[in-house]
mmCIF file of C-alpha atoms in Angstrom:
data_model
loop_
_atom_site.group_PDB
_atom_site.id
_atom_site.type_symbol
_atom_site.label_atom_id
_atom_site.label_comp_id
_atom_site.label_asym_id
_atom_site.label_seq_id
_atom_site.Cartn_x
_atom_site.Cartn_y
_atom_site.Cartn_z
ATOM 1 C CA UNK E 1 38.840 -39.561 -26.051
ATOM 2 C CA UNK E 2 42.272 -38.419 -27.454
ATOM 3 C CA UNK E 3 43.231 -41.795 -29.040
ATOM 4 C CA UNK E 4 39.928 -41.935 -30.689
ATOM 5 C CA UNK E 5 40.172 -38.141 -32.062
ATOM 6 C CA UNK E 6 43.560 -38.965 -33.422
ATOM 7 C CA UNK E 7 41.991 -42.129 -34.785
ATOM 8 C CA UNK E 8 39.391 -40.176 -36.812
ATOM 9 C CA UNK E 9 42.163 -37.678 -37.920
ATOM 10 C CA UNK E 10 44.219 -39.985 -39.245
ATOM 11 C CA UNK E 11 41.129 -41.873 -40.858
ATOM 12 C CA UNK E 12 40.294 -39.171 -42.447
ATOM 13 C CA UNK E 13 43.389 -37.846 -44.128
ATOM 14 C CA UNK E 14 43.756 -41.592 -44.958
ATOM 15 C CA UNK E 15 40.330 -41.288 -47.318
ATOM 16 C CA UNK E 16 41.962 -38.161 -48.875
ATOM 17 C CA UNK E 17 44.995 -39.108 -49.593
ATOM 18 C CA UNK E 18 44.431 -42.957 -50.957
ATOM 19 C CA UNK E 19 47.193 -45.361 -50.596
ATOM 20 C CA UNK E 20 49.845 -42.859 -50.688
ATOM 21 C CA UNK E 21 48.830 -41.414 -47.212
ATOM 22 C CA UNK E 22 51.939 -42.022 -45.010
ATOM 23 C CA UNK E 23 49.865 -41.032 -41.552
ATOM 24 C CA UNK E 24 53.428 -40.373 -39.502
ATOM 25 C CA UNK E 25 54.222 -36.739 -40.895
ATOM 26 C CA UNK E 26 51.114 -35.776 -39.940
ATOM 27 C CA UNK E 27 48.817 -32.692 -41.780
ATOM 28 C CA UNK E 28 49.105 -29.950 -39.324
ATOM 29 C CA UNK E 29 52.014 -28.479 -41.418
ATOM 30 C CA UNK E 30 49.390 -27.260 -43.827
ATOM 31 C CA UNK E 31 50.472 -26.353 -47.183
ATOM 32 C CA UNK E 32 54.236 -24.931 -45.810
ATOM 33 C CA UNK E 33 55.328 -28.356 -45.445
ATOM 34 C CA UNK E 34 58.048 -29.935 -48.315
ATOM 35 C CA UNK E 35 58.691 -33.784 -46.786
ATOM 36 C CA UNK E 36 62.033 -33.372 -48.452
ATOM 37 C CA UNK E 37 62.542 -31.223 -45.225
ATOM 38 C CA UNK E 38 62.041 -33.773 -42.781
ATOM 39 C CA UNK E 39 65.141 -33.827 -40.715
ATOM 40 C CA UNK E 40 66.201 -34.152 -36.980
ATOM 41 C CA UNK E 41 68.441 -30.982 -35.454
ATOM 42 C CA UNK E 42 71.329 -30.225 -36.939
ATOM 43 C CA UNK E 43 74.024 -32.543 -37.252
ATOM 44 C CA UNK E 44 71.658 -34.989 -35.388
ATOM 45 C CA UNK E 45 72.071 -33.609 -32.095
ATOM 46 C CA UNK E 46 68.780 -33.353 -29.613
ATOM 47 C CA UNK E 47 67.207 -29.492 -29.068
ATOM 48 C CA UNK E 48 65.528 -28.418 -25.878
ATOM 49 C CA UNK E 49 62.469 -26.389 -26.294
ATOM 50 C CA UNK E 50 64.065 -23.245 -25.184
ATOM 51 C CA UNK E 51 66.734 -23.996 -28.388
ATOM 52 C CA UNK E 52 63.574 -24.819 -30.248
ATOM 53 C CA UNK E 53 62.193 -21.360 -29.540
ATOM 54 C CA UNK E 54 65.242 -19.744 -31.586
ATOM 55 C CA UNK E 55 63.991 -20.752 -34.706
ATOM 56 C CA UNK E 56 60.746 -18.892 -35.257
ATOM 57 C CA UNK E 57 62.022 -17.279 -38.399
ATOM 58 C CA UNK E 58 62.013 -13.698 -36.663
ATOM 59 C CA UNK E 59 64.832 -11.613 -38.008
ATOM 60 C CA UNK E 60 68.221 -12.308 -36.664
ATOM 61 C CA UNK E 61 67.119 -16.094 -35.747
ATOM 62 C CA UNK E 62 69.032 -19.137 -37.641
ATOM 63 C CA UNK E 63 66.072 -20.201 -38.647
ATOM 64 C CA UNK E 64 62.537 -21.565 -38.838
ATOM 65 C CA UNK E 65 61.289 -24.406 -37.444
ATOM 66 C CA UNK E 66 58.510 -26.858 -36.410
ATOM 67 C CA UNK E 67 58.211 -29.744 -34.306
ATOM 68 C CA UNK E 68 55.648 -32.125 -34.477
ATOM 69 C CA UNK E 69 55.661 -35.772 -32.930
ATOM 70 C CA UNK E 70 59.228 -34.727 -31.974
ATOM 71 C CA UNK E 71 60.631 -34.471 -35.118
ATOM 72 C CA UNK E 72 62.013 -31.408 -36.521
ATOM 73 C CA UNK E 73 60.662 -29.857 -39.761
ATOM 74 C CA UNK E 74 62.775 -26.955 -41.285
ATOM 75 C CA UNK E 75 59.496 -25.059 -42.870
ATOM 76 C CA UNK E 76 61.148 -21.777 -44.174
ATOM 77 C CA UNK E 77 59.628 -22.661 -47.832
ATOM 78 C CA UNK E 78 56.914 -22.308 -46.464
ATOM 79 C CA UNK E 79 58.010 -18.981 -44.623
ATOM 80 C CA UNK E 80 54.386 -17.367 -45.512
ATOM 81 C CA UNK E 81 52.755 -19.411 -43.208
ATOM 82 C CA UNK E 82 54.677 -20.314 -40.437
ATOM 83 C CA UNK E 83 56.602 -16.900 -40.247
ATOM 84 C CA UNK E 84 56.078 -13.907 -38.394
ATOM 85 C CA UNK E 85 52.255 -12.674 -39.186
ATOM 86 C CA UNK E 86 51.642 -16.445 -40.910
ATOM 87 C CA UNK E 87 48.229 -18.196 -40.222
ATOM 88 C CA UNK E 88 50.318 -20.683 -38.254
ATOM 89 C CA UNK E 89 53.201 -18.741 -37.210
ATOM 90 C CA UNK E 90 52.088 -19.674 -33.622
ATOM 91 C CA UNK E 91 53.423 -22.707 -34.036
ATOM 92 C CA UNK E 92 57.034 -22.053 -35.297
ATOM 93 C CA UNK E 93 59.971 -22.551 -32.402
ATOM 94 C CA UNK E 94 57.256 -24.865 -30.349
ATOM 95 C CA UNK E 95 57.155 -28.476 -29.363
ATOM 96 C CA UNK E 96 53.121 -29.268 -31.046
ATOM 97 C CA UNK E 97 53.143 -32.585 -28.390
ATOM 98 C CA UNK E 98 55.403 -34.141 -26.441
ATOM 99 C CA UNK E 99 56.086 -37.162 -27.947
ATOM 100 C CA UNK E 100 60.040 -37.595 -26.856
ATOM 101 C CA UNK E 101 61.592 -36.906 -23.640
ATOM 102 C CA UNK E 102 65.047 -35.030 -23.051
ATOM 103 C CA UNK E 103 66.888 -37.601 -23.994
ATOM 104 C CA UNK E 104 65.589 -38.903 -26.995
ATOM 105 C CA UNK E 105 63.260 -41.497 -25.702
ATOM 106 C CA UNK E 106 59.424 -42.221 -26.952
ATOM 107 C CA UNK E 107 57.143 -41.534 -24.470
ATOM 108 C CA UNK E 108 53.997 -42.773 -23.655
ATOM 109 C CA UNK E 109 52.210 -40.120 -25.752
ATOM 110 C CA UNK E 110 54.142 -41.305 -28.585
ATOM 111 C CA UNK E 111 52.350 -44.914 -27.692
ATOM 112 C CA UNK E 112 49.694 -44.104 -27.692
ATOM 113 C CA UNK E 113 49.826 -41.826 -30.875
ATOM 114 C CA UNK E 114 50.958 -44.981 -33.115
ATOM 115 C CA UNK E 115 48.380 -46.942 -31.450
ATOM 116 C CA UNK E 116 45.748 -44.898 -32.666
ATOM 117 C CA UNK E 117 47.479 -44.284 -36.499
ATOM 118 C CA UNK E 118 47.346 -48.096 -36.183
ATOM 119 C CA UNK E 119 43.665 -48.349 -35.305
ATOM 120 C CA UNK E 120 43.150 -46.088 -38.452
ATOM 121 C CA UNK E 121 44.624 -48.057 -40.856
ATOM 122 C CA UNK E 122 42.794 -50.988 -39.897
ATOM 123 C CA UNK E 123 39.639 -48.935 -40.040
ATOM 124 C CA UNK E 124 40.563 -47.591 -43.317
ATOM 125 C CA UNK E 125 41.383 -51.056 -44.759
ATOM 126 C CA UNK E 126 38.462 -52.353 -43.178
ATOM 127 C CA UNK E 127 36.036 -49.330 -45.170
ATOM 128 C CA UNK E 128 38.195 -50.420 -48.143
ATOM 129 C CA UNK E 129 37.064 -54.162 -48.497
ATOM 130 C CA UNK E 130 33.618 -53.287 -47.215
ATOM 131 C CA UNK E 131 33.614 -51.419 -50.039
ATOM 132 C CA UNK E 132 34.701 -54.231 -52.697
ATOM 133 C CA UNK E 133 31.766 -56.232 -51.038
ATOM 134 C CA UNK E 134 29.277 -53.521 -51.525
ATOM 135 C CA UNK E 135 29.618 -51.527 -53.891
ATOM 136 C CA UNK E 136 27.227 -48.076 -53.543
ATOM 137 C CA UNK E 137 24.279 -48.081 -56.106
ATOM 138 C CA UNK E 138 23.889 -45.692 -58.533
ATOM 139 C CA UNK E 139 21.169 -43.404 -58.027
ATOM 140 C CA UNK E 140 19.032 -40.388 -59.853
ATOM 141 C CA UNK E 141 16.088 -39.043 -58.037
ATOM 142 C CA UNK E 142 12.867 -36.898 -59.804
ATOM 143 C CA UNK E 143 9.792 -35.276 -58.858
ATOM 144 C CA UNK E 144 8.054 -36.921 -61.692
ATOM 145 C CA UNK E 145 9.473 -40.766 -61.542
ATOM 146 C CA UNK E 146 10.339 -41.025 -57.784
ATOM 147 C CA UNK E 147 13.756 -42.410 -56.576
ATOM 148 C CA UNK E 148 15.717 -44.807 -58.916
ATOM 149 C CA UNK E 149 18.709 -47.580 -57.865
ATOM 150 C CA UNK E 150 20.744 -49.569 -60.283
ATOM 151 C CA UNK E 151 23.660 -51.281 -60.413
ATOM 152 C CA UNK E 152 26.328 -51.573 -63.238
ATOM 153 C CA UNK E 153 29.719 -52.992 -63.270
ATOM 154 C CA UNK E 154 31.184 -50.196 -62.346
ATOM 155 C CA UNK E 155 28.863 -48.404 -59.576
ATOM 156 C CA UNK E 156 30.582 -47.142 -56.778
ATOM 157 C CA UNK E 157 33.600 -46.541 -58.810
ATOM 158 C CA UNK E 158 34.405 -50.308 -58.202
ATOM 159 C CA UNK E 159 35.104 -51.980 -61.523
ATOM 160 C CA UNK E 160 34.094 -55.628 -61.246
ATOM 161 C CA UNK E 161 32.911 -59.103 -63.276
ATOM 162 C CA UNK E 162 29.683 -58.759 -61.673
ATOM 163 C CA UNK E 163 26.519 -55.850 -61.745
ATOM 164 C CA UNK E 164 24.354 -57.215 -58.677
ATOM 165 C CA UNK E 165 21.324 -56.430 -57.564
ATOM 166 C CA UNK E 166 20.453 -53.472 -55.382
ATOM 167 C CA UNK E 167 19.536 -53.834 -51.399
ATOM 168 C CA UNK E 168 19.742 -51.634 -48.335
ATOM 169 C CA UNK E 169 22.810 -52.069 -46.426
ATOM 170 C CA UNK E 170 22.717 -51.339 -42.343
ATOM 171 C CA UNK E 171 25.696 -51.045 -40.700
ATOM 172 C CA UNK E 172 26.201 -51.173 -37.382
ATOM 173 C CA UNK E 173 26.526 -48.441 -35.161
ATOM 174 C CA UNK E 174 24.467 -46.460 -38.279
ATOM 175 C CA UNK E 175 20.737 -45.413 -37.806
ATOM 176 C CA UNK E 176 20.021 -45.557 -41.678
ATOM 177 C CA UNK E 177 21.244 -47.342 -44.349
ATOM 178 C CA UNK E 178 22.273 -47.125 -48.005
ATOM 179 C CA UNK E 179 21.889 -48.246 -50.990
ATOM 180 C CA UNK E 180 24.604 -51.326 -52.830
ATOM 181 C CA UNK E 181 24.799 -53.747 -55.174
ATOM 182 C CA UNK E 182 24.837 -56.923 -53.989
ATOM 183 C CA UNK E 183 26.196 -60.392 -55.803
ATOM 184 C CA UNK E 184 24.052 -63.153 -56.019
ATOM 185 C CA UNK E 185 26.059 -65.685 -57.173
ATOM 186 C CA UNK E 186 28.581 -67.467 -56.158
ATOM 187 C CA UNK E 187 29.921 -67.764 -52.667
ATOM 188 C CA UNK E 188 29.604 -65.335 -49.757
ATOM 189 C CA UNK E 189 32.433 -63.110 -49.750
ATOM 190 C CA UNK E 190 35.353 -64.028 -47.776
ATOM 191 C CA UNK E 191 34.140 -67.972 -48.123
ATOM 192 C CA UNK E 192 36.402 -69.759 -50.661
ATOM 193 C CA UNK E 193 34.210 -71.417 -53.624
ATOM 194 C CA UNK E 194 35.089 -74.741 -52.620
ATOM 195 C CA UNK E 195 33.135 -74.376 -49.407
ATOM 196 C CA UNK E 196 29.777 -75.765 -49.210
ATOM 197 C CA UNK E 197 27.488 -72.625 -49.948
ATOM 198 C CA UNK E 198 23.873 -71.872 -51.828
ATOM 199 C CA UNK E 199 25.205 -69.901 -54.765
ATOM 200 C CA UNK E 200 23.307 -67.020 -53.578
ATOM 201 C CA UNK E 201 26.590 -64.682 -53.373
ATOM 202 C CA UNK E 202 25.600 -62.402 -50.836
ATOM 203 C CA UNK E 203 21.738 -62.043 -50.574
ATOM 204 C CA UNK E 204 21.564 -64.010 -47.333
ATOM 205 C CA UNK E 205 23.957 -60.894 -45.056
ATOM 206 C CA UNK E 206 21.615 -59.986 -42.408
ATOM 207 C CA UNK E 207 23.092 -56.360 -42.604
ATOM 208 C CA UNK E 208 20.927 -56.351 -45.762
ATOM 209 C CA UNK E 209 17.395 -56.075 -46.616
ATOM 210 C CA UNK E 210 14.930 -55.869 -50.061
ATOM 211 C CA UNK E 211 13.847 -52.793 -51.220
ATOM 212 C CA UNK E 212 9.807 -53.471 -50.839
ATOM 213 C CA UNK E 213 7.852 -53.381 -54.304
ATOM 214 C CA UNK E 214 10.990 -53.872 -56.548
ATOM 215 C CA UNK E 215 12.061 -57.214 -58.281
ATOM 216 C CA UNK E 216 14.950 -59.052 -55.463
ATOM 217 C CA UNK E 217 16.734 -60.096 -58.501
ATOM 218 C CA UNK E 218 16.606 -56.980 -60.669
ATOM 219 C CA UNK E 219 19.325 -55.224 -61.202
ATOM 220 C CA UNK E 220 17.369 -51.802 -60.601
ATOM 221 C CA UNK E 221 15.035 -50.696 -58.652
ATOM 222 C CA UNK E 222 12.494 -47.776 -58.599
ATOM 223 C CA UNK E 223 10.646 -46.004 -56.042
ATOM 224 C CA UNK E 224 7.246 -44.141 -56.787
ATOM 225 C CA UNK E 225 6.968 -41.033 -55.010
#
């Protein structure tokens, strides 16, 4: 259950951030954190958590600090938050996981942590092409016309050489589907054009299906209320 929570964490800061996401930092620092901060102790030298718990930024302590997949984060620019009376001040001068032992070693937390930021990225990537395949339709909707689909070459904010033709798209795992654009020329995607193939593009995926009462080969669609 944990790997696959961290798996839809990091999936989902992935989305936000586009392809500069680097999932290792992690977001918990909130808005405090500066990456230009990311450092280990002083001088390189290992803390213990009771050293750790020195640096909560109270007055008369050397510091403030935060600790997150082992690695130390000095966060007194961001002093507001993690300080005495910040939102996350409860985490200053605490390990947040145990990701290294005493003497510097990953543990199996760690593992299992990069396992999962792993899994992400493929699932990200994976969303990514899916995306390039299928691009979403666009779509207006009225009380007087009904529900209208079309596709242009750029729906889905997916600039392409191709407009398609719109079709619902079930994925698995999904009780509903959605609306794309869909190529029909060509080969399927993923098949080089040398292969043997129908020049259908991608009409025959059997994740797809016709909008009933619309033209298959129109490039929109409308739905009468």
């Amino acid at each position: 259950m944990w790997r696959g929570a961290a798996a839809l964490l990091c999936l989902g800061a992935a989305c936000l951030l586009g392809h500069g996401f680097d999932p290792r930092p992690w977001l918990l620092l909130g808005q405090g954190f500066d990456p230009r901060a990311w450092l280990t102790a002083p001088r390189g030298r290992l803390l213990s958590a009771a050293e750790l718990g020195r640096y909560r930024g109270a007055p008369g302590e050397p510091g403030l600090y935060l600790a997150v997949l082992g690695r130390i984060f000095d966060v007194e620019r961001g002093r507001r938050h993690y300080g005495p009376g910040g939102a996350y001040s409860s985490l200053a001068g605490k390990l947040v996981g145990r990701f290294y032992d005493e003497n510097g070693a990953p543990t199996e937390a760690l593992r299992q942590a990069e396992a999962a930021i792993e899994e992400a990225q493929k699932l990200k990537a994976e969303s990514e092409q899916r995306q390039q395949q299928f691009p979403s339709c666009n779509s207006e909707w009225s009380s007087a016309k009904g529900s209208r689909f079309w596709c242009s070459r750029q729906s889905g904010g997916v600039s392409r050489d191709w407009t398609g033709v719109p079709r619902k798209l079930y994925q698995p795992g999904s009780r509903g589907s959605r609306c794309v654009c869909v190529r029909t020329a060509g080969a399927p995607w993923g098949q080089p054009d040398s292969a043997e193939h129908g020049d259908r593009g991608d009409l025959d995926n059997p994740q797809l299906e016709e909008y009933k009462g619309c033209d298959p080969l129109a490039s929109q669609c409308v739905l009468k209320v």
